Amino acid sequence: MHPYASGKAFRKRHTAVSSLVGLPAASVVVLYMAVLLQMTWSQWSEFLIAMGVISVVLLPAGIGYQRWLDRDIARCIDREAEGNCSEEDLARGYASAARLPIREPLWNAGNWVAAGILIPVWMRSHGGDTTAFAAWVIFLSSTSGAVGASIFTHFAIRRLVQPLRDAWA
């Protein structure tokens, strides 16, 4: 038996786990960028605007992708609760639970790397005095954040789905 009463309960836990990994990782990356770059207020302003603009695109896309990744899991949990879960539902739920700890960290890593490229481009194109060194530090910081966050996300998501994999094996 698994601990999720409904697909909605699983999705809430999935979102919480992903957020609890991503937010601290982003905070650490911004902190060491602050130490390394010592940017002016106008540079930080452009940096934060760029992060906001990128977030407006990447966050909804990430939520949509997360919902797509866990749709078979949520469906299987709901059908189990209703008492009409077929073998096909179980197979799809199990396969989705097995893939989730790999696919979600890969998506997240891609977002981090994309942000590491797009933020300096934004800052430079909006009249900022972003140096090549600053752009490089932003990219490398983002890439190292991608590695760290992906590792933690993998293990957190693996732990999240393990009871499902055990129940549906």
Coordinates of N, CA and C in Angstrom, one line a residue:
M1 N 0.8 -1.2 0.0 CA 0.0 0.0 0.0 C 0.9 1.2 0.0
H2 N 0.4 2.3 -0.6 CA 1.2 3.5 -0.6 C 0.4 4.6 0.2
P3 N 1.1 5.7 0.5 CA 0.6 6.7 1.4 C -0.3 7.8 0.7
Y4 N -0.6 7.7 -0.5 CA -1.3 8.8 -1.2 C -2.8 8.4 -1.4
A5 N -3.7 9.2 -0.8 CA -5.1 9.0 -0.9 C -5.7 9.3 -2.2
S6 N -5.1 10.2 -2.9 CA -5.6 10.6 -4.3 C -4.5 11.1 -5.1
G7 N -4.8 11.2 -6.4 CA -3.8 11.8 -7.4 C -3.5 13.2 -7.0
K8 N -4.5 13.9 -6.5 CA -4.3 15.3 -6.1 C -3.3 15.4 -4.9
A9 N -3.5 14.5 -4.0 CA -2.6 14.5 -2.8 C -1.1 14.2 -3.2
F10 N -1.0 13.3 -4.2 CA 0.4 13.0 -4.7 C 0.9 14.2 -5.4
R11 N 0.1 14.9 -6.2 CA 0.6 16.0 -7.0 C 1.0 17.2 -6.0
K12 N 0.2 17.3 -4.9 CA 0.6 18.4 -4.0 C 2.0 18.0 -3.3
R13 N 2.2 16.8 -3.0 CA 3.4 16.4 -2.4 C 4.6 16.5 -3.4
H14 N 4.3 16.1 -4.6 CA 5.3 16.2 -5.7 C 5.7 17.7 -5.9
T15 N 4.8 18.6 -5.9 CA 5.1 20.0 -6.1 C 5.9 20.6 -4.9
A16 N 5.5 20.1 -3.7 CA 6.2 20.6 -2.5 C 7.6 20.1 -2.5
V17 N 7.8 18.8 -2.8 CA 9.2 18.3 -2.8 C 10.0 19.0 -3.8
S18 N 9.5 19.2 -5.0 CA 10.3 19.9 -6.0 C 10.6 21.3 -5.6
S19 N 9.7 22.0 -5.0 CA 9.9 23.4 -4.5 C 10.9 23.4 -3.4
L20 N 10.8 22.5 -2.5 CA 11.8 22.4 -1.4 C 13.2 22.2 -1.8
V21 N 13.4 21.6 -2.9 CA 14.8 21.4 -3.4 C 15.2 22.6 -4.3
G22 N 14.3 23.1 -5.1 CA 14.7 24.2 -6.0 C 14.9 25.6 -5.4
L23 N 14.1 25.9 -4.4 CA 14.3 27.3 -3.8 C 15.6 27.4 -3.1
P24 N 15.9 26.5 -2.2 CA 17.2 26.6 -1.5 C 18.4 26.6 -2.5
A25 N 18.3 25.8 -3.5 CA 19.4 25.7 -4.5 C 19.5 27.1 -5.2
A26 N 18.4 27.7 -5.6 CA 18.5 29.0 -6.3 C 19.1 30.1 -5.3
S27 N 18.7 30.0 -4.0 CA 19.2 30.9 -3.1 C 20.7 30.8 -2.9
V28 N 21.2 29.6 -2.9 CA 22.7 29.4 -2.7 C 23.4 29.9 -4.0
V29 N 22.9 29.7 -5.1 CA 23.5 30.2 -6.4 C 23.5 31.7 -6.4
V30 N 22.4 32.3 -6.0 CA 22.4 33.8 -6.0 C 23.4 34.3 -5.0
L31 N 23.5 33.7 -3.8 CA 24.4 34.1 -2.8 C 25.9 34.0 -3.3
Y32 N 26.3 32.9 -3.9 CA 27.7 32.9 -4.3 C 27.9 33.8 -5.5
M33 N 26.9 34.1 -6.3 CA 27.1 35.0 -7.4 C 27.3 36.4 -6.8
A34 N 26.6 36.7 -5.7 CA 26.7 38.0 -5.0 C 28.1 38.2 -4.5
V35 N 28.7 37.1 -4.0 CA 30.0 37.2 -3.4 C 31.1 37.3 -4.6
L36 N 30.9 36.6 -5.6 CA 31.8 36.6 -6.7 C 31.8 37.8 -7.6
L37 N 30.6 38.3 -7.9 CA 30.4 39.4 -8.8 C 30.4 40.8 -8.2
Q38 N 29.9 40.9 -7.0 CA 29.8 42.3 -6.4 C 29.2 43.3 -7.4
M39 N 28.1 43.0 -7.9 CA 27.4 43.8 -8.9 C 26.8 45.1 -8.3
T40 N 26.7 46.1 -9.1 CA 26.0 47.3 -8.7 C 24.5 47.1 -8.5
W41 N 23.9 48.1 -7.9 CA 22.4 48.0 -7.8 C 21.7 47.9 -9.1
S42 N 22.2 48.6 -10.1 CA 21.5 48.6 -11.4 C 21.8 47.2 -12.1
Q43 N 22.9 46.6 -11.9 CA 23.2 45.3 -12.4 C 22.3 44.3 -11.7
W44 N 22.1 44.4 -10.4 CA 21.2 43.5 -9.7 C 19.8 43.6 -10.2
S45 N 19.4 44.9 -10.4 CA 18.1 45.2 -10.9 C 17.8 44.5 -12.2
E46 N 18.8 44.6 -13.1 CA 18.6 43.9 -14.4 C 18.6 42.4 -14.3
F47 N 19.4 41.9 -13.4 CA 19.5 40.5 -13.1 C 18.1 40.0 -12.6
L48 N 17.6 40.7 -11.6 CA 16.3 40.3 -11.0 C 15.1 40.4 -12.0
I49 N 15.2 41.4 -12.9 CA 14.2 41.6 -13.9 C 14.3 40.4 -14.9
A50 N 15.5 40.1 -15.3 CA 15.7 39.0 -16.2 C 15.2 37.7 -15.6
M51 N 15.5 37.4 -14.3 CA 15.0 36.2 -13.6 C 13.5 36.2 -13.6
G52 N 12.9 37.4 -13.4 CA 11.4 37.4 -13.4 C 10.8 37.1 -14.7
V53 N 11.4 37.7 -15.8 CA 10.8 37.5 -17.1 C 11.0 36.0 -17.5
I54 N 12.2 35.4 -17.2 CA 12.4 34.0 -17.5 C 11.5 33.1 -16.7
S55 N 11.2 33.5 -15.4 CA 10.4 32.7 -14.6 C 8.9 32.7 -15.1
V56 N 8.5 33.8 -15.7 CA 7.1 33.9 -16.2 C 6.9 32.8 -17.3
V57 N 8.0 32.5 -18.0 CA 7.9 31.5 -19.0 C 8.2 30.1 -18.5
L58 N 9.3 29.9 -17.7 CA 9.7 28.6 -17.3 C 8.9 28.0 -16.2
L59 N 8.3 28.8 -15.3 CA 7.5 28.2 -14.2 C 6.2 27.6 -14.7
P60 N 5.4 28.3 -15.5 CA 4.2 27.6 -16.0 C 4.6 26.4 -16.9
A61 N 5.7 26.5 -17.7 CA 6.1 25.4 -18.6 C 6.5 24.2 -17.7
G62 N 7.2 24.5 -16.6 CA 7.6 23.5 -15.7 C 6.5 22.8 -15.0
I63 N 5.5 23.6 -14.6 CA 4.3 23.0 -13.9 C 3.6 22.1 -14.9
G64 N 3.4 22.6 -16.1 CA 2.8 21.8 -17.2 C 3.5 20.5 -17.4
Y65 N 4.8 20.6 -17.5 CA 5.6 19.4 -17.8 C 5.5 18.4 -16.6
Q66 N 5.6 19.0 -15.4 CA 5.4 18.1 -14.2 C 4.1 17.4 -14.2
R67 N 3.0 18.1 -14.6 CA 1.7 17.5 -14.6 C 1.7 16.4 -15.7
W68 N 2.4 16.6 -16.8 CA 2.4 15.7 -17.9 C 3.2 14.4 -17.4
L69 N 4.3 14.7 -16.7 CA 5.1 13.6 -16.2 C 4.4 12.7 -15.2
D70 N 3.6 13.3 -14.3 CA 2.9 12.5 -13.3 C 1.5 12.1 -13.6
R71 N 1.0 12.4 -14.8 CA -0.4 12.1 -15.1 C -0.8 10.7 -14.9
D72 N 0.0 9.8 -15.4 CA -0.3 8.3 -15.2 C -0.2 7.9 -13.8
I73 N 0.6 8.5 -13.0 CA 0.7 8.2 -11.6 C -0.6 8.7 -10.9
A74 N -1.0 9.9 -11.1 CA -2.2 10.5 -10.5 C -3.4 9.7 -10.9
R75 N -3.5 9.3 -12.2 CA -4.6 8.5 -12.7 C -4.7 7.2 -12.0
C76 N -3.6 6.5 -11.9 CA -3.5 5.2 -11.3 C -4.0 5.3 -9.8
I77 N -3.5 6.3 -9.1 CA -3.8 6.4 -7.7 C -5.3 6.7 -7.6
D78 N -5.9 7.5 -8.4 CA -7.3 7.8 -8.4 C -8.1 6.6 -8.7
R79 N -7.7 5.8 -9.7 CA -8.5 4.6 -10.1 C -8.4 3.5 -9.0
E80 N -7.2 3.5 -8.4 CA -7.1 2.5 -7.2 C -8.1 2.9 -6.1
A81 N -8.2 4.2 -5.8 CA -9.1 4.7 -4.8 C -10.6 4.4 -5.2
E82 N -10.9 4.4 -6.5 CA -12.2 4.2 -6.9 C -12.5 2.7 -7.0
G83 N -11.4 1.9 -7.0 CA -11.6 0.4 -7.1 C -11.7 -0.1 -8.5
N84 N -11.3 0.7 -9.5 CA -11.3 0.2 -10.9 C -10.0 0.4 -11.6
C85 N -8.9 0.0 -11.0 CA -7.6 0.2 -11.6 C -7.3 -1.1 -12.4
S86 N -7.1 -0.9 -13.7 CA -6.8 -2.0 -14.6 C -5.3 -2.3 -14.5
E87 N -4.9 -3.5 -15.1 CA -3.5 -3.8 -15.2 C -2.8 -2.8 -16.1
E88 N -3.4 -2.3 -17.1 CA -2.8 -1.3 -17.9 C -2.5 0.0 -17.1
D89 N -3.5 0.4 -16.3 CA -3.3 1.6 -15.4 C -2.1 1.4 -14.5
L90 N -2.0 0.2 -13.9 CA -0.9 -0.1 -13.0 C 0.4 -0.1 -13.8
A91 N 0.5 -0.7 -15.0 CA 1.7 -0.7 -15.8 C 2.1 0.7 -16.1
R92 N 1.2 1.5 -16.5 CA 1.5 2.9 -16.9 C 1.9 3.7 -15.6
G93 N 1.2 3.5 -14.5 CA 1.6 4.2 -13.3 C 3.0 3.8 -12.8
Y94 N 3.3 2.5 -12.9 CA 4.6 2.0 -12.5 C 5.7 2.6 -13.4
A95 N 5.5 2.6 -14.7 CA 6.5 3.1 -15.6 C 6.7 4.6 -15.4
S96 N 5.6 5.3 -15.2 CA 5.8 6.7 -14.9 C 6.5 7.0 -13.6
A97 N 6.2 6.2 -12.6 CA 6.9 6.4 -11.3 C 8.4 6.0 -11.4
A98 N 8.7 5.1 -12.3 CA 10.1 4.7 -12.5 C 10.9 5.7 -13.3
R99 N 10.2 6.4 -14.2 CA 10.9 7.5 -15.1 C 11.0 8.8 -14.4
L100 N 10.1 9.1 -13.5 CA 10.0 10.5 -12.9 C 11.3 10.9 -12.3
P101 N 12.0 10.1 -11.5 CA 13.3 10.5 -10.9 C 14.4 10.9 -11.9
I102 N 14.2 10.5 -13.1 CA 15.2 10.8 -14.2 C 14.7 12.0 -15.0
R103 N 13.5 12.0 -15.4 CA 13.0 13.0 -16.3 C 12.9 14.4 -15.7
E104 N 12.4 14.4 -14.5 CA 12.2 15.8 -13.8 C 13.6 16.5 -13.6
P105 N 14.6 15.8 -13.0 CA 15.9 16.5 -12.9 C 16.5 16.9 -14.2
L106 N 16.3 16.1 -15.2 CA 16.8 16.6 -16.5 C 16.1 17.8 -17.0
W107 N 14.8 17.9 -16.9 CA 14.1 19.1 -17.2 C 14.6 20.3 -16.4
N108 N 14.7 20.1 -15.1 CA 15.2 21.2 -14.2 C 16.6 21.6 -14.6
A109 N 17.5 20.7 -14.9 CA 18.8 21.1 -15.3 C 18.8 21.9 -16.6
G110 N 18.0 21.5 -17.5 CA 17.9 22.3 -18.7 C 17.4 23.7 -18.5
N111 N 16.5 23.9 -17.5 CA 16.0 25.2 -17.2 C 17.1 26.0 -16.6
W112 N 17.9 25.4 -15.7 CA 19.0 26.2 -15.0 C 20.0 26.6 -16.0
V113 N 20.4 25.7 -17.0 CA 21.3 26.1 -18.0 C 20.8 27.2 -18.9
A114 N 19.5 27.0 -19.3 CA 18.9 28.1 -20.1 C 18.9 29.4 -19.4
A115 N 18.6 29.4 -18.2 CA 18.6 30.7 -17.4 C 20.0 31.3 -17.4
G116 N 21.0 30.4 -17.2 CA 22.4 30.8 -17.2 C 22.9 31.5 -18.5
I117 N 22.2 31.1 -19.6 CA 22.5 31.7 -20.9 C 21.6 33.0 -21.1
L118 N 20.4 32.9 -20.8 CA 19.4 34.0 -21.1 C 19.6 35.2 -20.2
I119 N 19.9 35.0 -18.9 CA 20.1 36.1 -18.0 C 21.2 37.1 -18.5
P120 N 22.4 36.6 -18.7 CA 23.4 37.6 -19.2 C 23.0 38.2 -20.6
V121 N 22.4 37.4 -21.4 CA 21.9 38.0 -22.7 C 20.9 39.1 -22.5
W122 N 20.0 38.9 -21.6 CA 19.0 39.9 -21.2 C 19.7 41.2 -20.7
M123 N 20.6 40.9 -19.7 CA 21.3 42.0 -19.0 C 22.1 42.9 -20.0
R124 N 22.8 42.2 -20.9 CA 23.6 42.9 -21.9 C 22.7 43.6 -23.0
S125 N 21.6 43.0 -23.4 CA 20.8 43.6 -24.4 C 19.9 44.8 -23.9
H126 N 19.8 44.9 -22.6 CA 19.0 46.0 -22.0 C 19.9 47.1 -21.4
G127 N 21.0 47.3 -22.1 CA 21.9 48.4 -21.7 C 22.7 48.2 -20.5
G128 N 22.8 47.0 -20.0 CA 23.6 46.8 -18.8 C 25.1 46.7 -19.2
D129 N 25.9 47.0 -18.2 CA 27.3 46.9 -18.4 C 27.9 45.6 -17.9
T130 N 27.2 44.5 -18.3 CA 27.6 43.2 -17.9 C 28.9 42.8 -18.6
T131 N 29.9 42.5 -17.9 CA 31.2 42.1 -18.5 C 31.1 40.6 -18.9
A132 N 32.1 40.2 -19.8 CA 32.2 38.8 -20.2 C 32.4 37.9 -18.9
F133 N 33.2 38.5 -18.0 CA 33.5 37.7 -16.8 C 32.2 37.5 -16.0
A134 N 31.4 38.5 -15.8 CA 30.1 38.4 -15.1 C 29.2 37.4 -15.8
A135 N 29.1 37.5 -17.2 CA 28.2 36.6 -17.9 C 28.7 35.1 -17.7
W136 N 30.0 34.9 -17.7 CA 30.6 33.6 -17.5 C 30.3 33.1 -16.1
V137 N 30.4 33.9 -15.1 CA 30.2 33.5 -13.7 C 28.7 33.2 -13.6
I138 N 27.8 34.0 -14.2 CA 26.4 33.7 -14.1 C 26.1 32.3 -14.7
F139 N 26.7 32.1 -15.9 CA 26.5 30.8 -16.6 C 27.0 29.6 -15.8
L140 N 28.2 29.8 -15.3 CA 28.8 28.7 -14.5 C 28.1 28.5 -13.2
S141 N 27.7 29.5 -12.5 CA 26.9 29.4 -11.3 C 25.6 28.7 -11.6
S142 N 24.9 29.0 -12.6 CA 23.7 28.4 -13.0 C 23.9 26.9 -13.3
T143 N 25.0 26.6 -14.0 CA 25.3 25.2 -14.4 C 25.6 24.4 -13.2
S144 N 26.4 25.0 -12.3 CA 26.7 24.2 -11.0 C 25.4 24.1 -10.2
G145 N 24.5 25.1 -10.2 CA 23.2 24.9 -9.5 C 22.4 23.8 -10.2
A146 N 22.5 23.7 -11.5 CA 21.8 22.6 -12.2 C 22.2 21.3 -11.7
V147 N 23.5 21.1 -11.6 CA 24.1 19.8 -11.2 C 23.6 19.5 -9.7
G148 N 23.8 20.4 -8.8 CA 23.4 20.2 -7.4 C 21.9 20.0 -7.3
A149 N 21.1 20.8 -7.9 CA 19.7 20.7 -7.7 C 19.2 19.4 -8.4
S150 N 19.8 19.0 -9.5 CA 19.4 17.8 -10.2 C 19.6 16.5 -9.3
I151 N 20.8 16.5 -8.7 CA 21.1 15.4 -7.8 C 20.1 15.3 -6.7
F152 N 19.9 16.4 -6.0 CA 18.9 16.4 -4.9 C 17.5 16.1 -5.3
T153 N 17.1 16.7 -6.5 CA 15.8 16.4 -7.0 C 15.6 14.9 -7.3
H154 N 16.6 14.3 -7.9 CA 16.6 12.9 -8.3 C 16.3 12.1 -7.0
F155 N 17.0 12.3 -6.0 CA 16.9 11.5 -4.8 C 15.5 11.8 -4.1
A156 N 15.2 13.0 -4.1 CA 13.9 13.4 -3.4 C 12.7 12.8 -4.2
I157 N 12.7 12.9 -5.5 CA 11.6 12.3 -6.3 C 11.6 10.8 -6.2
R158 N 12.8 10.2 -6.2 CA 12.9 8.8 -6.1 C 12.3 8.3 -4.8
R159 N 12.5 9.0 -3.7 CA 11.9 8.7 -2.4 C 10.4 8.9 -2.4
L160 N 10.0 9.9 -3.1 CA 8.6 10.2 -3.3 C 7.8 9.1 -3.9
V161 N 8.4 8.5 -5.0 CA 7.6 7.5 -5.8 C 7.9 6.1 -5.3
Q162 N 8.9 5.9 -4.5 CA 9.3 4.5 -4.1 C 8.1 3.7 -3.5
P163 N 7.3 4.3 -2.6 CA 6.1 3.5 -2.1 C 5.2 3.1 -3.2
L164 N 5.1 3.9 -4.3 CA 4.2 3.6 -5.4 C 4.8 2.4 -6.2
R165 N 6.1 2.5 -6.4 CA 6.8 1.5 -7.2 C 6.7 0.2 -6.4
D166 N 6.9 0.2 -5.1 CA 6.8 -1.0 -4.3 C 5.4 -1.6 -4.4
A167 N 4.4 -0.7 -4.3 CA 3.0 -1.2 -4.3 C 2.6 -1.7 -5.7
W168 N 3.1 -1.1 -6.7 CA 2.7 -1.5 -8.1 C 3.6 -2.5 -8.8
A169 N 4.6 -2.9 -8.2 CA 5.6 -3.9 -8.8 C 5.0 -5.2 -9.0

